[in-house]
Amino acid sequence: MLQTPIEYLKGVGPLRGDMLRKELNIHTFKDLLEFYPFRHVDKTKIDKISSLTPNTEYVQVAGRLNQYETVGEKRGKRLVAYLQDDSGEIELTWFQGINWIQKTLEIGQRYLVFGKASFFMGNPQIIHPEMEIYTPEKAGGRKYLEPIYSSTEKLKARSLTGRAMGKLTFALLQQISEKDIPENLPASLVQKFNFISRYEAFNNIHFPVSEESYNIAVRRLKFEEFFFAQLRLALIRSSRHRFSKGLLFDKVGDLFNTFYNTYLPFELTGAQKRVLKEIRKDTGSNRQMNRLLQGDVGSGKTIVALLSMLLAADNGFQSCMMAPTEILAQQHFNGICSLLKDMPVRVRLLTGSTKTKERNEIIKACEEGSLNILIGTHAVIEDKVVFKNLGFAVVDEQHKFGVAQRAQLWKKNTIPPHILVMTATPIPRTLALTAYGDLDYSIMDELPPGRQPIATVHRYENKRPQVMDFVKEEIAKGRQAYIIYPLIEESSKMDYENLMKGYEEVKSFFPEPKYWISMVHGKQPADQKETNMQRFVKGDTQIMVSTTVIEVGVNVPNASVMVIESSERFGLSQLHQLRGRVGRGSDKSFCILLTGSKISNEGRERLKILCATNDGFKIAEKDLEIRGPGDIEGTRQSGELNFKLASIVQDKVILETARNITSSILESDPDLSTEENLPIKNFLQMQKGKTVWSKIS
Ligand code: ADP
Ligand code: MG
């Protein structure tokens, strides 16, 4: 019944059906049922005209029609009527359908009038009100709150107003019964949460008798939305666990142990140890690991990746590690080589700028299996690169890679390698649960000991000289500084000029030979970029002027100041990420957010949050609250986040509950084959077309 095409509903037909499909994506009875009103009005409540204020929204007034007249000419022509109750008078105005409306109006008649109130020159008015003849019984006789639906101009032109949508929905609800909307949750769950039936829930979300009955309906339907979304993701996860065969790392060998006991330069944090255990468990279990590692900037993800790659080598497998930029790949390569310098592990670097001869050598070593670890940019996943037995792949700073690129990794071995995806920026847990619920998921929420929070301040541009003086003081202490310019698009000419201007200005503050400056941006040839970068890393230059190419991962522990120009042009997560370039050593570090004097309230709010906390997870939560899930970096732009009713920001608690319940259901009944879980199974089967069995990390 619910799958019936919408044009077969009484009152719709082919023309309106077409409009509903195009304008509101309503194809079936079910779609209409799930087209929820955005608010309700209580039509039993009658407002006094004198009580209306500019803040009043929808109003319902009852009174006598005193007079009406048409005023204005041609396009400005309108019909104005005056309605009076015992407290005052209100204007009713029509711009369209004037002739027809005029014929229906009767002076001296009492009307019940409903609409959106506005004030014009201090007088209340309603434009295009809904009117009906008023009888006291009628006003009191309504049994429910009237739903208001959104509509579009095109639909209104076909007289499918918000109100008409309500009539269609009402007609639909008359046609269906309990049996058309069967229960989809196990009885025990319905009982536990005291849920009303789905049939009732749909009735009450559209036509509730009270606010309370509306809320009860919403509670059930929101839960359902999260429950089935979580269930689908969990099913994908568990079917991967059960059916995908993974490479087995069954031992911890010499390489891992020697490195861990002899060369590891510090004690691992508790979080690092926990994540390593999770990885060890996955890779030792005969199933393929597809794990997302979320860690705040500087939480030490790289060493976790390295230890995992040693584990792979101990078990006879090769590994690769991909970084989004050459700078980062180079840096990982340098860091890892120096950590492994006394160990019998062969590591090579492959990027777009690797020379042909060396490239051929590397490719050969990969193919023969003589290479243990290949580090690089996306060059490592090109088809030409064939591994003898790739067992472990690390994708660093995940969101810079597309899904398709990551898919390449799966094909690098007959049994796909284990995959560890490391995010650049934490995302809120609620978002992770919905966007990445089909992945295994680890959190590193602990920074290595001894880190001091980065003191962060906001300064207006006119304070730039003082800021630069401060940078000089830090440099005098032997520290280094970053000055970052926003290049939203690396290729944009204007932004590039902006950077060059900035560079000249920085030079005037910091003249040679007392100061040396590196500059790095996306337009430079790779070798020049690299040279500039290395000079800063070695401490030959004290200042790094850069665009956001520096954003992810770069690690220069001696740098203690981060100045961000036009910081209002960056998103919260990006600012946090940039700030994370300092505070990597044990010295006190600083971040100065420069802005013009005119910034929006939202911009100011963002900077305030950043000044107040160093916790990336908290910042991510705030970012989600301010911008909504659609815009958050590092998430898939997917339908998984489009809930009709539920919101991952406001309904966190429901989401967590749904998540816990789905996992415990699947744990005890992975095939949903018990009698108890039959309603779930039936429901999923009905909706089968919707499930996306994505395999990609
Ligand atoms: P991110 O998670 O941002 O990629 P990195 O892996 O680059 O962080 O680590 C940041 C810095 O912290 C590096 O200099 C690294 O050597 C250091 N580090 C990592 N783990 C620890 C630890 N357990 N104790 C002390 N320093 C650590
Ligand atoms: Mg990193």
XYZ file of C-alpha atoms and ligand atoms in Angstrom:
725
model
C 0.000 0.000 0.000
C 2.636 2.508 1.047
C 4.619 1.887 -2.119
C 1.694 3.078 -4.270
C 2.717 5.926 -6.578
C 1.546 9.243 -5.257
C -0.657 10.141 -8.233
C -3.097 7.411 -7.206
C -3.927 9.209 -4.000
C -7.351 10.823 -4.160
C -6.900 14.499 -4.902
C -3.520 14.127 -6.603
C -3.628 12.737 -10.154
C -0.911 12.827 -12.811
C -0.291 16.588 -12.937
C 0.008 17.204 -9.232
C 1.805 13.891 -8.887
C 4.434 15.153 -11.254
C 4.805 18.372 -9.287
C 5.143 16.514 -6.003
C 7.840 14.298 -7.431
C 9.805 17.162 -8.890
C 9.393 19.705 -6.155
C 9.379 17.667 -2.969
C 10.751 14.308 -4.029
C 7.499 12.655 -3.005
C 7.032 9.575 -5.168
C 4.914 7.245 -3.079
C 2.313 7.211 -0.314
C 5.157 6.471 2.050
C 7.068 9.564 0.983
C 4.045 11.705 1.695
C 3.636 10.084 5.073
C 7.228 10.950 5.842
C 6.879 14.503 4.657
C 6.565 15.949 8.106
C 5.075 19.312 9.057
C 7.598 21.836 10.282
C 5.212 23.208 12.876
C 1.676 23.073 14.187
C -0.822 25.678 15.209
C -3.482 25.355 17.794
C -6.646 26.371 16.008
C -8.689 26.260 19.168
C -6.775 29.218 20.494
C -8.040 32.614 19.438
C -5.780 35.629 19.836
C -6.977 39.088 20.813
C -6.048 41.526 18.086
C -4.665 43.946 20.649
C -2.329 41.261 21.989
C -0.391 40.907 18.718
C 3.159 42.173 18.743
C 5.827 42.275 16.046
C 7.148 39.038 17.557
C 3.910 37.139 17.070
C 4.164 34.631 14.254
C 1.083 32.691 13.257
C -2.122 34.085 14.643
C -5.744 33.203 14.715
C -8.249 35.936 15.324
C -12.033 36.034 15.229
C -14.123 39.091 14.539
C -16.522 41.041 12.352
C -15.657 42.199 8.876
C -16.124 45.986 8.891
C -15.367 46.947 5.330
C -13.153 46.179 2.375
C -11.787 48.107 -0.579
C -9.369 47.707 -3.447
C -6.511 50.139 -3.453
C -3.594 50.829 -5.798
C -3.295 50.418 -9.536
C -2.196 47.585 -11.824
C 0.625 45.649 -10.218
C 0.238 47.475 -6.948
C -3.444 46.650 -6.809
C -4.595 44.926 -3.650
C -7.650 44.098 -1.657
C -7.708 45.319 1.926
C -10.324 44.263 4.474
C -10.699 45.272 8.112
C -11.589 42.785 10.786
C -12.559 43.901 14.268
C -12.852 42.071 17.562
C -13.626 43.597 20.932
C -10.000 44.621 21.414
C -8.984 46.181 18.105
C -8.778 46.043 14.348
C -6.521 44.178 11.917
C -5.908 44.586 8.205
C -6.268 41.636 5.874
C -4.535 42.021 2.534
C -4.633 40.126 -0.748
C -2.498 40.761 -3.795
C -3.806 37.870 -5.850
C -7.225 36.429 -6.605
C -8.742 39.765 -5.666
C -11.940 39.469 -7.721
C -12.747 36.033 -6.489
C -11.985 36.812 -2.813
C -14.033 39.991 -2.958
C -17.104 38.008 -3.973
C -16.833 35.778 -0.937
C -16.487 38.588 1.610
C -19.615 39.688 3.446
C -19.605 42.867 5.490
C -20.937 42.349 9.004
C -20.189 38.592 8.903
C -18.059 37.022 11.655
C -14.906 35.238 10.441
C -12.211 33.031 11.862
C -8.953 34.224 10.328
C -5.605 32.518 10.371
C -2.213 33.504 9.008
C 1.181 34.953 9.566
C 1.016 38.328 11.245
C 3.179 41.221 10.212
C 3.274 44.847 11.162
C 3.073 47.696 8.711
C 3.516 51.240 9.983
C 2.672 50.058 13.470
C -0.555 48.301 12.443
C -1.005 44.543 12.465
C -1.892 42.848 9.212
C -2.173 39.411 7.696
C -1.307 38.908 4.076
C -3.267 36.208 2.254
C -5.004 34.897 5.368
C -7.013 31.709 5.523
C -10.641 32.558 6.333
C -13.772 30.739 7.246
C -17.098 31.756 8.679
C -16.878 31.759 12.446
C -19.204 29.854 14.642
C -18.133 29.371 18.236
C -18.787 25.602 18.035
C -16.546 25.359 15.031
C -13.635 27.023 16.716
C -13.909 24.763 19.719
C -14.807 21.703 17.715
C -11.413 20.946 16.236
C -9.771 17.917 17.717
C -6.167 18.399 16.677
C -3.397 20.886 16.096
C -3.193 21.916 12.483
C 0.026 20.950 10.726
C 1.917 23.459 8.602
C 4.005 22.046 5.768
C 6.584 23.719 3.669
C 5.637 24.200 0.062
C 7.216 25.834 -2.973
C 6.049 28.617 -5.278
C 5.484 26.130 -8.088
C 3.375 23.925 -5.863
C 1.355 26.858 -4.631
C 0.638 27.744 -8.241
C -0.989 24.294 -8.523
C -2.852 25.127 -5.341
C -0.709 22.690 -3.414
C -0.219 25.056 -0.519
C 1.107 23.976 2.834
C -2.476 23.617 3.904
C -3.423 21.499 0.900
C -0.515 19.186 1.702
C -2.143 18.693 5.076
C -5.414 17.727 3.405
C -3.670 15.134 1.245
C -1.913 13.672 4.241
C -5.179 13.594 6.149
C -6.824 11.732 3.266
C -3.928 9.289 3.150
C -4.139 8.575 6.849
C -7.870 7.858 6.471
C -7.066 5.268 3.830
C -4.457 3.311 5.710
C -4.711 1.263 8.835
C -2.463 -0.405 11.405
C -1.712 -3.304 9.089
C -0.205 -1.047 6.425
C 2.376 0.235 8.870
C 3.565 -2.877 10.683
C 5.773 -2.722 13.721
C 9.480 -2.701 12.851
C 11.002 -2.924 16.309
C 11.168 -5.946 18.616
C 8.343 -6.060 21.140
C 10.740 -5.862 24.060
C 12.156 -2.608 22.759
C 8.744 -1.076 22.176
C 7.858 -1.998 25.702
C 11.107 -0.824 27.209
C 10.796 2.653 25.727
C 7.055 2.775 25.992
C 6.750 3.551 22.288
C 3.394 4.068 20.640
C 2.717 2.026 17.484
C 4.102 3.281 14.196
C 0.590 3.860 12.941
C -0.190 6.087 15.867
C 3.146 7.797 15.533
C 2.438 8.782 11.945
C -1.032 9.988 12.844
C 0.237 12.025 15.724
C 3.166 13.603 14.045
C 0.826 15.057 11.443
C -2.357 15.598 13.433
C -1.568 15.564 17.135
C -4.246 16.373 19.683
C -1.703 18.111 21.874
C 1.901 19.104 21.967
C 2.572 16.145 24.185
C 1.147 13.646 21.745
C 3.281 15.228 19.025
C 6.406 14.843 21.152
C 5.654 11.218 21.871
C 5.337 10.533 18.161
C 8.542 12.375 17.347
C 10.437 10.460 19.996
C 9.551 7.160 18.389
C 10.199 8.256 14.829
C 13.560 9.826 15.636
C 14.628 6.687 17.394
C 13.617 4.632 14.363
C 15.620 6.834 12.049
C 18.800 6.469 14.053
C 18.139 2.843 14.839
C 17.877 1.747 11.224
C 20.737 3.931 10.065
C 22.966 2.461 12.764
C 21.723 -1.019 12.054
C 22.578 -0.789 8.366
C 26.077 0.439 9.141
C 26.586 -2.228 11.769
C 25.418 -4.880 9.322
C 27.966 -3.740 6.771
C 30.637 -3.787 9.449
C 29.730 -7.180 10.778
C 29.327 -8.765 7.377
C 32.781 -7.531 6.480
C 34.105 -9.006 9.685
C 32.474 -12.322 9.046
C 32.903 -12.784 5.329
C 35.948 -10.878 4.244
C 39.069 -12.870 4.617
C 42.018 -10.959 5.993
C 45.753 -11.506 6.041
C 46.871 -13.046 9.289
C 49.578 -11.385 11.365
C 49.873 -14.087 13.951
C 53.086 -13.131 15.660
C 54.875 -10.200 17.194
C 58.432 -10.683 15.981
C 61.970 -9.370 16.260
C 61.501 -6.134 14.374
C 58.620 -4.966 16.484
C 60.191 -6.067 19.736
C 63.660 -4.722 19.010
C 62.289 -1.386 17.989
C 59.900 -1.207 20.893
C 62.504 -2.152 23.481
C 65.574 -0.433 22.080
C 64.802 2.421 19.697
C 61.447 3.844 20.690
C 62.439 7.337 21.879
C 59.653 7.700 24.427
C 57.115 5.769 26.428
C 53.856 5.320 24.508
C 50.798 7.061 25.875
C 47.945 4.956 27.193
C 45.898 5.852 24.136
C 48.662 4.798 21.756
C 48.992 1.462 23.541
C 45.247 0.901 23.429
C 45.041 1.595 19.700
C 47.994 -0.698 19.004
C 46.209 -3.454 20.887
C 43.107 -2.879 18.780
C 45.145 -3.087 15.604
C 46.970 -6.150 16.826
C 43.692 -7.848 17.625
C 42.209 -7.049 14.198
C 45.225 -8.116 12.207
C 45.601 -11.307 14.216
C 42.030 -12.403 13.641
C 41.893 -13.597 10.049
C 39.670 -10.759 8.986
C 40.477 -7.613 7.118
C 40.934 -4.520 9.228
C 39.408 -1.303 8.000
C 40.074 1.050 10.856
C 39.641 4.752 11.269
C 42.032 6.291 13.764
C 40.924 9.606 15.113
C 43.462 11.493 17.090
C 43.914 15.095 17.924
C 46.766 17.008 16.329
C 50.021 15.953 17.941
C 48.583 12.906 19.675
C 51.267 10.786 18.033
C 49.550 8.825 15.293
C 52.685 8.351 13.229
C 54.417 6.093 15.707
C 51.309 3.915 15.914
C 51.444 3.549 12.145
C 55.140 2.718 12.226
C 54.771 0.046 14.895
C 51.935 -1.508 12.900
C 54.097 -1.593 9.794
C 56.842 -3.341 11.743
C 54.279 -5.859 12.860
C 53.441 -6.461 9.198
C 57.143 -6.882 8.368
C 57.524 -9.393 11.199
C 54.838 -11.450 9.523
C 56.454 -11.275 6.115
C 54.309 -8.517 4.658
C 55.109 -5.220 3.004
C 53.482 -1.942 4.026
C 52.814 1.384 2.453
C 51.989 4.755 3.895
C 50.318 7.499 1.894
C 50.382 11.171 2.757
C 48.410 13.866 0.967
C 51.365 16.114 0.067
C 55.010 15.686 -0.893
C 56.107 17.686 2.103
C 54.350 15.329 4.429
C 55.520 12.221 2.648
C 59.082 13.485 2.784
C 58.738 14.276 6.439
C 57.364 10.850 7.295
C 60.166 9.328 5.296
C 62.864 11.331 7.094
C 61.348 10.677 10.503
C 60.871 6.977 9.953
C 64.321 6.511 8.416
C 65.968 8.139 11.382
C 63.959 6.040 13.828
C 64.833 2.873 11.941
C 68.421 3.720 11.061
C 69.921 0.848 13.043
C 67.303 -1.670 12.058
C 67.268 -4.059 9.099
C 64.171 -2.542 7.522
C 64.175 -1.219 3.959
C 62.198 1.978 3.509
C 61.844 4.023 0.307
C 60.077 7.210 -0.707
C 57.996 7.481 -3.875
C 56.364 10.732 -4.927
C 55.476 12.533 -8.121
C 58.928 14.061 -8.260
C 60.918 10.869 -7.829
C 63.309 10.597 -10.813
C 62.615 7.859 -13.350
C 65.698 5.794 -12.569
C 64.997 5.740 -8.860
C 61.311 5.154 -9.490
C 62.082 2.068 -11.565
C 64.351 0.775 -8.832
C 61.657 1.255 -6.223
C 58.998 -0.392 -8.343
C 61.282 -3.353 -8.878
C 62.010 -3.658 -5.164
C 58.289 -3.586 -4.415
C 57.614 -6.311 -6.908
C 60.436 -8.527 -5.711
C 59.468 -8.018 -2.105
C 62.865 -6.704 -1.050
C 61.284 -3.451 0.101
C 59.548 -3.469 3.493
C 57.965 -0.052 3.723
C 57.005 2.287 0.906
C 56.195 5.851 1.891
C 54.791 8.367 -0.540
C 52.016 10.405 -1.997
C 49.240 8.908 -4.102
C 52.085 7.823 -6.419
C 52.228 4.653 -4.317
C 48.790 3.516 -5.462
C 49.371 3.957 -9.158
C 48.821 0.820 -11.192
C 52.503 0.546 -12.052
C 53.336 -0.035 -8.420
C 52.881 -3.741 -7.799
C 53.670 -5.287 -4.445
C 54.798 -8.805 -3.852
C 52.648 -9.046 -0.750
C 51.214 -5.826 0.568
C 49.799 -6.488 4.014
C 49.261 -3.129 5.618
C 48.359 0.272 4.207
C 48.287 3.510 6.140
C 46.415 6.507 4.816
C 47.491 9.603 6.698
C 45.351 12.725 6.981
C 42.489 10.911 5.423
C 40.170 13.564 4.080
C 42.539 14.701 1.380
C 42.086 11.371 -0.356
C 39.022 10.508 -2.350
C 37.136 7.293 -1.896
C 38.164 6.134 -5.356
C 41.828 6.564 -4.558
C 41.480 4.527 -1.436
C 39.657 1.845 -3.387
C 42.865 1.308 -5.336
C 44.460 0.008 -2.170
C 42.106 -2.914 -1.952
C 43.309 -4.184 -5.270
C 46.970 -4.250 -4.341
C 46.787 -7.798 -3.066
C 44.539 -10.773 -3.797
C 43.440 -10.672 -0.204
C 43.057 -6.970 0.540
C 45.621 -5.474 2.928
C 44.672 -4.189 6.340
C 43.900 -0.514 6.179
C 44.507 2.138 8.780
C 43.028 5.522 7.963
C 44.276 8.344 10.156
C 42.298 11.564 10.277
C 43.842 14.986 10.296
C 41.152 16.503 12.407
C 38.972 14.952 15.007
C 35.310 14.838 14.182
C 32.613 14.640 16.843
C 31.724 11.183 17.951
C 28.103 11.514 16.872
C 29.205 12.438 13.402
C 31.726 9.632 13.278
C 29.058 7.140 14.312
C 26.844 8.125 11.430
C 29.391 8.938 8.758
C 31.838 6.147 9.500
C 29.705 3.666 11.382
C 30.659 0.919 8.974
C 34.342 1.194 9.879
C 36.190 0.018 12.942
C 36.957 3.063 14.881
C 39.673 4.093 17.355
C 40.136 7.274 19.285
C 43.384 8.746 20.612
C 42.228 11.363 23.035
C 45.423 11.781 25.006
C 48.450 13.904 24.211
C 52.000 12.834 25.046
C 53.013 14.064 28.493
C 54.634 17.429 29.022
C 52.729 19.307 26.358
C 51.611 22.741 27.361
C 48.433 24.178 25.947
C 49.060 26.665 23.156
C 48.228 30.161 24.342
C 45.865 31.533 21.711
C 44.788 35.129 21.213
C 42.823 37.122 18.681
C 44.306 40.421 17.458
C 43.115 42.962 14.909
C 45.365 43.749 11.977
C 46.293 47.177 13.297
C 48.243 45.364 16.024
C 50.448 43.611 13.480
C 53.625 45.561 14.451
C 53.251 44.500 18.082
C 52.602 40.927 17.006
C 55.753 40.945 14.890
C 57.708 42.354 17.826
C 56.515 39.428 19.861
C 57.670 37.057 17.125
C 61.095 38.738 17.301
C 61.288 38.071 21.036
C 60.580 34.402 20.479
C 63.169 34.201 17.715
C 65.675 35.866 20.036
C 65.090 32.934 22.385
C 66.081 30.570 19.598
C 62.551 29.647 18.547
C 60.982 29.615 15.098
C 57.701 30.996 13.765
C 55.065 30.304 11.131
C 53.133 33.044 9.390
C 50.207 31.635 7.467
C 48.184 33.256 4.701
C 44.826 31.965 3.593
C 44.918 30.498 0.163
C 41.499 29.095 -0.126
C 42.355 27.976 -3.627
C 45.989 27.326 -4.243
C 45.536 28.411 -7.825
C 43.653 31.628 -7.220
C 45.595 34.587 -8.555
C 44.318 37.039 -5.993
C 45.236 34.858 -3.073
C 48.641 34.344 -4.559
C 49.231 38.082 -4.850
C 48.044 38.411 -1.313
C 50.686 35.943 -0.220
C 53.454 37.744 -2.119
C 52.442 41.050 -0.562
C 52.471 39.418 2.820
C 55.898 37.975 2.157
C 57.301 41.408 1.286
C 55.782 42.824 4.428
C 57.229 40.059 6.581
C 60.610 40.740 4.987
C 60.364 44.385 5.971
C 59.755 43.370 9.579
C 62.483 40.744 9.508
C 65.369 41.953 7.344
C 68.280 39.776 6.259
C 70.878 38.883 7.362
C 69.589 38.957 10.905
C 66.566 36.914 9.871
C 66.053 34.293 7.201
C 62.693 33.390 5.820
C 61.394 30.277 4.073
C 58.379 30.495 1.867
C 56.279 27.544 0.770
C 53.175 27.536 -1.388
C 51.333 25.255 -3.755
C 52.601 26.862 -6.945
C 56.256 26.146 -6.276
C 58.035 23.288 -8.006
C 58.400 20.377 -5.627
C 62.163 20.633 -5.211
C 62.001 24.314 -4.319
C 59.260 23.618 -1.806
C 61.329 20.844 -0.359
C 64.471 22.992 -0.058
C 62.566 25.760 1.686
C 60.938 23.295 3.987
C 64.195 21.591 4.866
C 65.878 24.897 5.656
C 63.152 25.611 8.166
C 63.253 22.098 9.594
C 67.030 22.365 10.065
C 66.695 25.772 11.675
C 68.525 27.640 8.904
C 65.499 29.915 8.580
C 63.590 31.267 11.557
C 60.390 32.112 9.798
C 58.140 30.080 7.585
C 55.755 32.071 5.447
C 53.272 29.678 4.007
C 49.856 28.917 2.705
C 47.838 26.080 4.128
C 50.017 23.501 2.353
C 51.691 23.472 5.734
C 48.412 22.553 7.333
C 48.622 18.863 7.865
C 51.177 16.962 9.798
C 54.267 19.138 9.489
C 56.426 18.658 12.537
C 59.053 21.188 13.622
C 59.216 20.951 17.424
C 61.340 24.093 17.758
C 58.625 26.303 16.265
C 56.746 28.130 19.009
C 54.707 30.837 17.293
C 51.930 30.502 14.780
C 50.582 33.711 13.292
C 47.519 33.257 11.119
C 46.623 36.138 8.822
C 42.954 36.734 7.896
C 42.054 33.976 10.255
C 38.355 34.736 9.836
C 38.634 33.107 6.430
C 39.455 29.684 7.846
C 37.125 27.099 9.361
C 37.455 26.070 12.986
C 38.963 22.689 12.313
C 41.431 24.118 9.889
C 42.548 26.740 12.394
C 42.959 24.072 15.019
C 44.963 22.004 12.605
C 47.193 24.952 11.711
C 47.688 25.786 15.354
C 48.784 22.212 15.922
C 51.987 22.957 14.003
C 53.329 24.584 17.164
C 53.353 23.252 20.703
C 55.160 20.128 19.542
C 58.169 20.595 21.781
C 58.128 21.112 25.517
C 58.288 24.929 25.316
C 55.395 27.262 25.749
C 53.860 28.030 22.361
C 51.612 30.745 21.012
C 49.017 31.163 18.319
C 47.953 34.602 17.192
C 44.817 34.911 15.114
C 44.872 38.112 13.091
C 41.715 39.485 11.527
C 40.439 42.633 9.918
C 38.336 44.873 12.119
C 35.083 43.788 10.495
C 34.255 40.198 11.187
C 30.904 38.487 11.352
C 29.440 37.319 14.627
C 29.923 33.745 13.544
C 33.555 34.457 12.741
C 34.068 36.059 16.119
C 32.390 33.099 17.808
C 34.741 30.694 16.034
C 37.849 32.563 17.152
C 36.558 32.734 20.700
C 36.191 28.968 20.871
C 39.703 28.520 19.602
C 41.107 30.916 22.182
C 39.221 29.078 24.910
C 40.242 25.481 24.273
C 42.995 23.307 22.813
C 40.869 20.179 22.744
C 40.247 19.161 19.143
C 37.251 17.026 19.993
C 35.555 19.907 21.788
C 36.325 22.215 18.909
C 34.854 19.730 16.495
C 31.647 19.557 18.554
C 31.336 23.323 18.410
C 32.040 23.371 14.726
C 29.252 20.883 14.238
C 26.879 23.020 16.277
C 27.721 26.175 14.378
C 27.854 24.830 10.870
C 25.793 21.668 10.873
C 26.916 18.283 9.637
C 26.947 19.149 5.931
C 30.008 21.336 6.057
C 32.312 19.558 8.406
C 35.629 18.603 6.925
C 36.642 15.028 6.955
C 33.192 13.572 6.555
C 31.734 11.960 3.555
C 29.189 14.030 1.786
C 26.693 11.292 1.997
C 23.048 10.615 2.445
C 23.859 8.899 5.687
C 23.677 12.223 7.437
C 20.330 13.259 6.012
C 17.822 12.460 8.662
C 14.299 13.677 8.240
C 13.572 14.333 11.887
C 16.529 13.454 14.011
C 19.528 15.701 14.340
C 22.962 14.458 15.248
C 23.526 17.709 17.090
C 20.344 17.917 19.140
C 19.547 14.251 19.514
C 22.913 12.899 20.576
C 21.405 10.908 23.409
C 18.945 9.121 21.147
C 21.754 8.386 18.708
C 23.967 6.857 21.379
C 21.063 4.788 22.648
C 20.204 3.536 19.178
C 23.836 2.731 18.549
C 24.188 0.707 21.753
C 21.011 -1.192 21.142
C 21.832 -2.086 17.561
C 25.226 -3.432 18.547
C 23.843 -5.534 21.332
C 21.103 -6.904 19.072
C 23.602 -7.863 16.382
C 25.993 -9.318 18.886
C 23.465 -11.836 20.105
C 21.670 -12.315 16.781
C 23.936 -11.364 13.862
C 21.526 -12.654 11.197
C 18.431 -11.230 12.857
C 16.977 -14.691 12.707
C 15.176 -14.907 16.041
C 11.414 -14.530 16.353
C 11.983 -11.461 18.483
C 13.937 -9.671 15.760
C 11.648 -10.678 12.912
C 10.029 -7.221 12.702
C 13.443 -5.684 12.066
C 14.309 -8.218 9.425
C 11.007 -7.775 7.603
C 11.373 -4.040 7.628
C 14.914 -4.172 6.257
C 13.827 -6.533 3.529
C 11.067 -4.172 2.497
C 13.613 -1.391 2.220
C 16.320 -3.447 0.662
C 16.927 -1.227 -2.333
C 18.260 1.417 -0.017
C 21.134 -0.456 1.549
C 24.518 0.529 0.223
C 26.991 -2.256 0.697
C 30.006 -0.042 0.389
C 33.262 -1.806 0.944
C 35.555 1.153 0.880
C 37.290 2.531 3.922
P 49.989 13.481 14.786
O 49.072 12.600 15.554
O 49.495 14.884 14.731
O 50.327 12.936 13.432
P 52.765 12.983 15.315
O 52.712 11.542 15.084
O 53.377 13.837 14.252
O 51.324 13.541 15.648
O 53.497 13.242 16.706
C 53.709 14.528 17.196
C 54.985 14.596 18.001
O 54.846 13.896 19.230
C 56.173 13.980 17.310
O 57.283 14.804 17.521
C 56.337 12.643 18.002
O 57.667 12.202 17.983
C 55.894 12.983 19.407
N 55.369 11.852 20.153
C 54.525 10.907 19.684
N 54.211 10.033 20.657
C 54.847 10.430 21.774
C 54.917 9.952 23.121
N 54.246 8.866 23.495
N 55.667 10.629 23.994
C 56.339 11.736 23.621
N 56.325 12.243 22.377
C 55.591 11.609 21.458
Mg 50.333 13.330 11.479
